[in-house]
Tab-separated table of C-alpha atoms in Angstrom:
chain	number	residue	atom	x	y	z
A	735	UNK	CA	22.980	34.220	-8.546
A	736	UNK	CA	19.281	33.312	-8.643
A	737	UNK	CA	17.268	32.366	-11.702
A	738	UNK	CA	13.642	31.487	-12.212
A	739	UNK	CA	12.710	28.534	-14.393
A	740	UNK	CA	9.292	27.926	-15.908
A	741	UNK	CA	8.408	24.266	-16.412
A	742	UNK	CA	5.386	22.632	-18.003
A	743	UNK	CA	4.813	19.251	-16.401
A	744	UNK	CA	2.226	16.594	-15.756
A	745	UNK	CA	-0.422	17.598	-13.258
A	746	UNK	CA	0.374	15.365	-10.281
A	747	UNK	CA	2.363	15.514	-7.068
A	748	UNK	CA	4.844	12.886	-8.222
A	749	UNK	CA	5.996	15.183	-11.028
A	750	UNK	CA	6.591	18.028	-8.600
A	751	UNK	CA	8.482	15.764	-6.206
A	752	UNK	CA	10.714	14.442	-9.014
A	753	UNK	CA	11.705	17.982	-10.006
A	754	UNK	CA	12.405	19.063	-6.428
A	755	UNK	CA	14.334	15.936	-5.493
A	756	UNK	CA	16.476	16.155	-8.642
A	757	UNK	CA	17.462	19.738	-7.844
A	758	UNK	CA	18.108	18.834	-4.220
A	759	UNK	CA	20.344	15.884	-5.152
A	760	UNK	CA	22.341	18.206	-7.423
A	761	UNK	CA	22.780	20.604	-4.465
A	762	UNK	CA	20.828	23.565	-5.857
A	763	UNK	CA	19.115	25.766	-3.275
A	764	UNK	CA	15.427	26.255	-4.021
A	765	UNK	CA	14.210	29.635	-2.821
A	766	UNK	CA	10.706	29.754	-4.324
A	767	UNK	CA	8.195	27.296	-5.811
A	768	UNK	CA	4.856	28.188	-7.390
A	769	UNK	CA	2.664	25.686	-9.235
A	770	UNK	CA	-0.468	26.577	-11.218
A	771	UNK	CA	-3.018	24.566	-13.123
A	772	UNK	CA	-3.234	25.279	-16.834
A	773	UNK	CA	-6.289	25.233	-19.077
A	774	UNK	CA	-5.197	21.719	-20.032
A	775	UNK	CA	-6.204	19.554	-17.060
A	776	UNK	CA	-3.343	17.114	-17.684
A	777	UNK	CA	-0.555	19.630	-17.116
A	778	UNK	CA	0.617	22.286	-14.679
A	779	UNK	CA	2.970	25.228	-14.870
A	780	UNK	CA	5.766	25.265	-12.298
A	781	UNK	CA	7.811	28.373	-11.537
A	782	UNK	CA	10.865	27.602	-9.480
A	783	UNK	CA	13.619	29.961	-8.335
A	784	UNK	CA	16.972	28.350	-7.714
A	785	UNK	CA	20.186	29.757	-6.296
A	786	UNK	CA	23.530	28.670	-7.663
A	787	UNK	CA	25.636	29.179	-4.545
A	788	UNK	CA	28.166	26.468	-5.452
A	789	UNK	CA	28.806	27.697	-9.002
A	790	UNK	CA	27.248	24.596	-10.569
A	791	UNK	CA	25.614	26.620	-13.338
A	792	UNK	CA	21.963	27.181	-14.058
A	793	UNK	CA	22.470	25.414	-17.402
A	794	UNK	CA	23.249	22.217	-15.499
A	795	UNK	CA	19.912	22.482	-13.682
A	796	UNK	CA	18.096	22.981	-16.999
A	797	UNK	CA	19.811	19.896	-18.460
A	798	UNK	CA	18.763	17.816	-15.455
A	799	UNK	CA	15.135	18.958	-15.736
A	800	UNK	CA	15.016	18.139	-19.471
A	801	UNK	CA	15.887	14.520	-18.627
A	802	UNK	CA	12.726	14.070	-16.552
A	803	UNK	CA	9.862	12.338	-18.370
A	804	UNK	CA	7.215	14.449	-16.613
A	805	UNK	CA	8.673	17.751	-17.869
A	806	UNK	CA	7.336	18.688	-21.311
A	807	UNK	CA	8.750	22.221	-21.565
A	808	UNK	CA	11.311	24.301	-19.713
A	809	UNK	CA	12.254	27.957	-20.064
A	810	UNK	CA	14.711	30.124	-18.196
A	811	UNK	CA	13.048	33.434	-17.424
A	812	UNK	CA	15.198	36.402	-18.400
A	813	UNK	CA	15.015	38.556	-15.306
A	814	UNK	CA	17.417	37.800	-12.494
A	815	UNK	CA	16.059	37.881	-8.969
């Protein structure tokens, strides 16, 4: 099962790397990453599609992302890919 998450995070490469490395350590497959600047120059919007091939649960990924200081908002998009 694949799900797309929308994250609001600080606008720097370190924030992106923290998100990706956290998901990688937790053994989630990342199938798509798209990062956009927002009208606020201090933040970016990150859309990331993850695959739960091990049955770890998308909710677990959301919990891990909420723990990161750089992430200010996270939403699970409704449509499944």
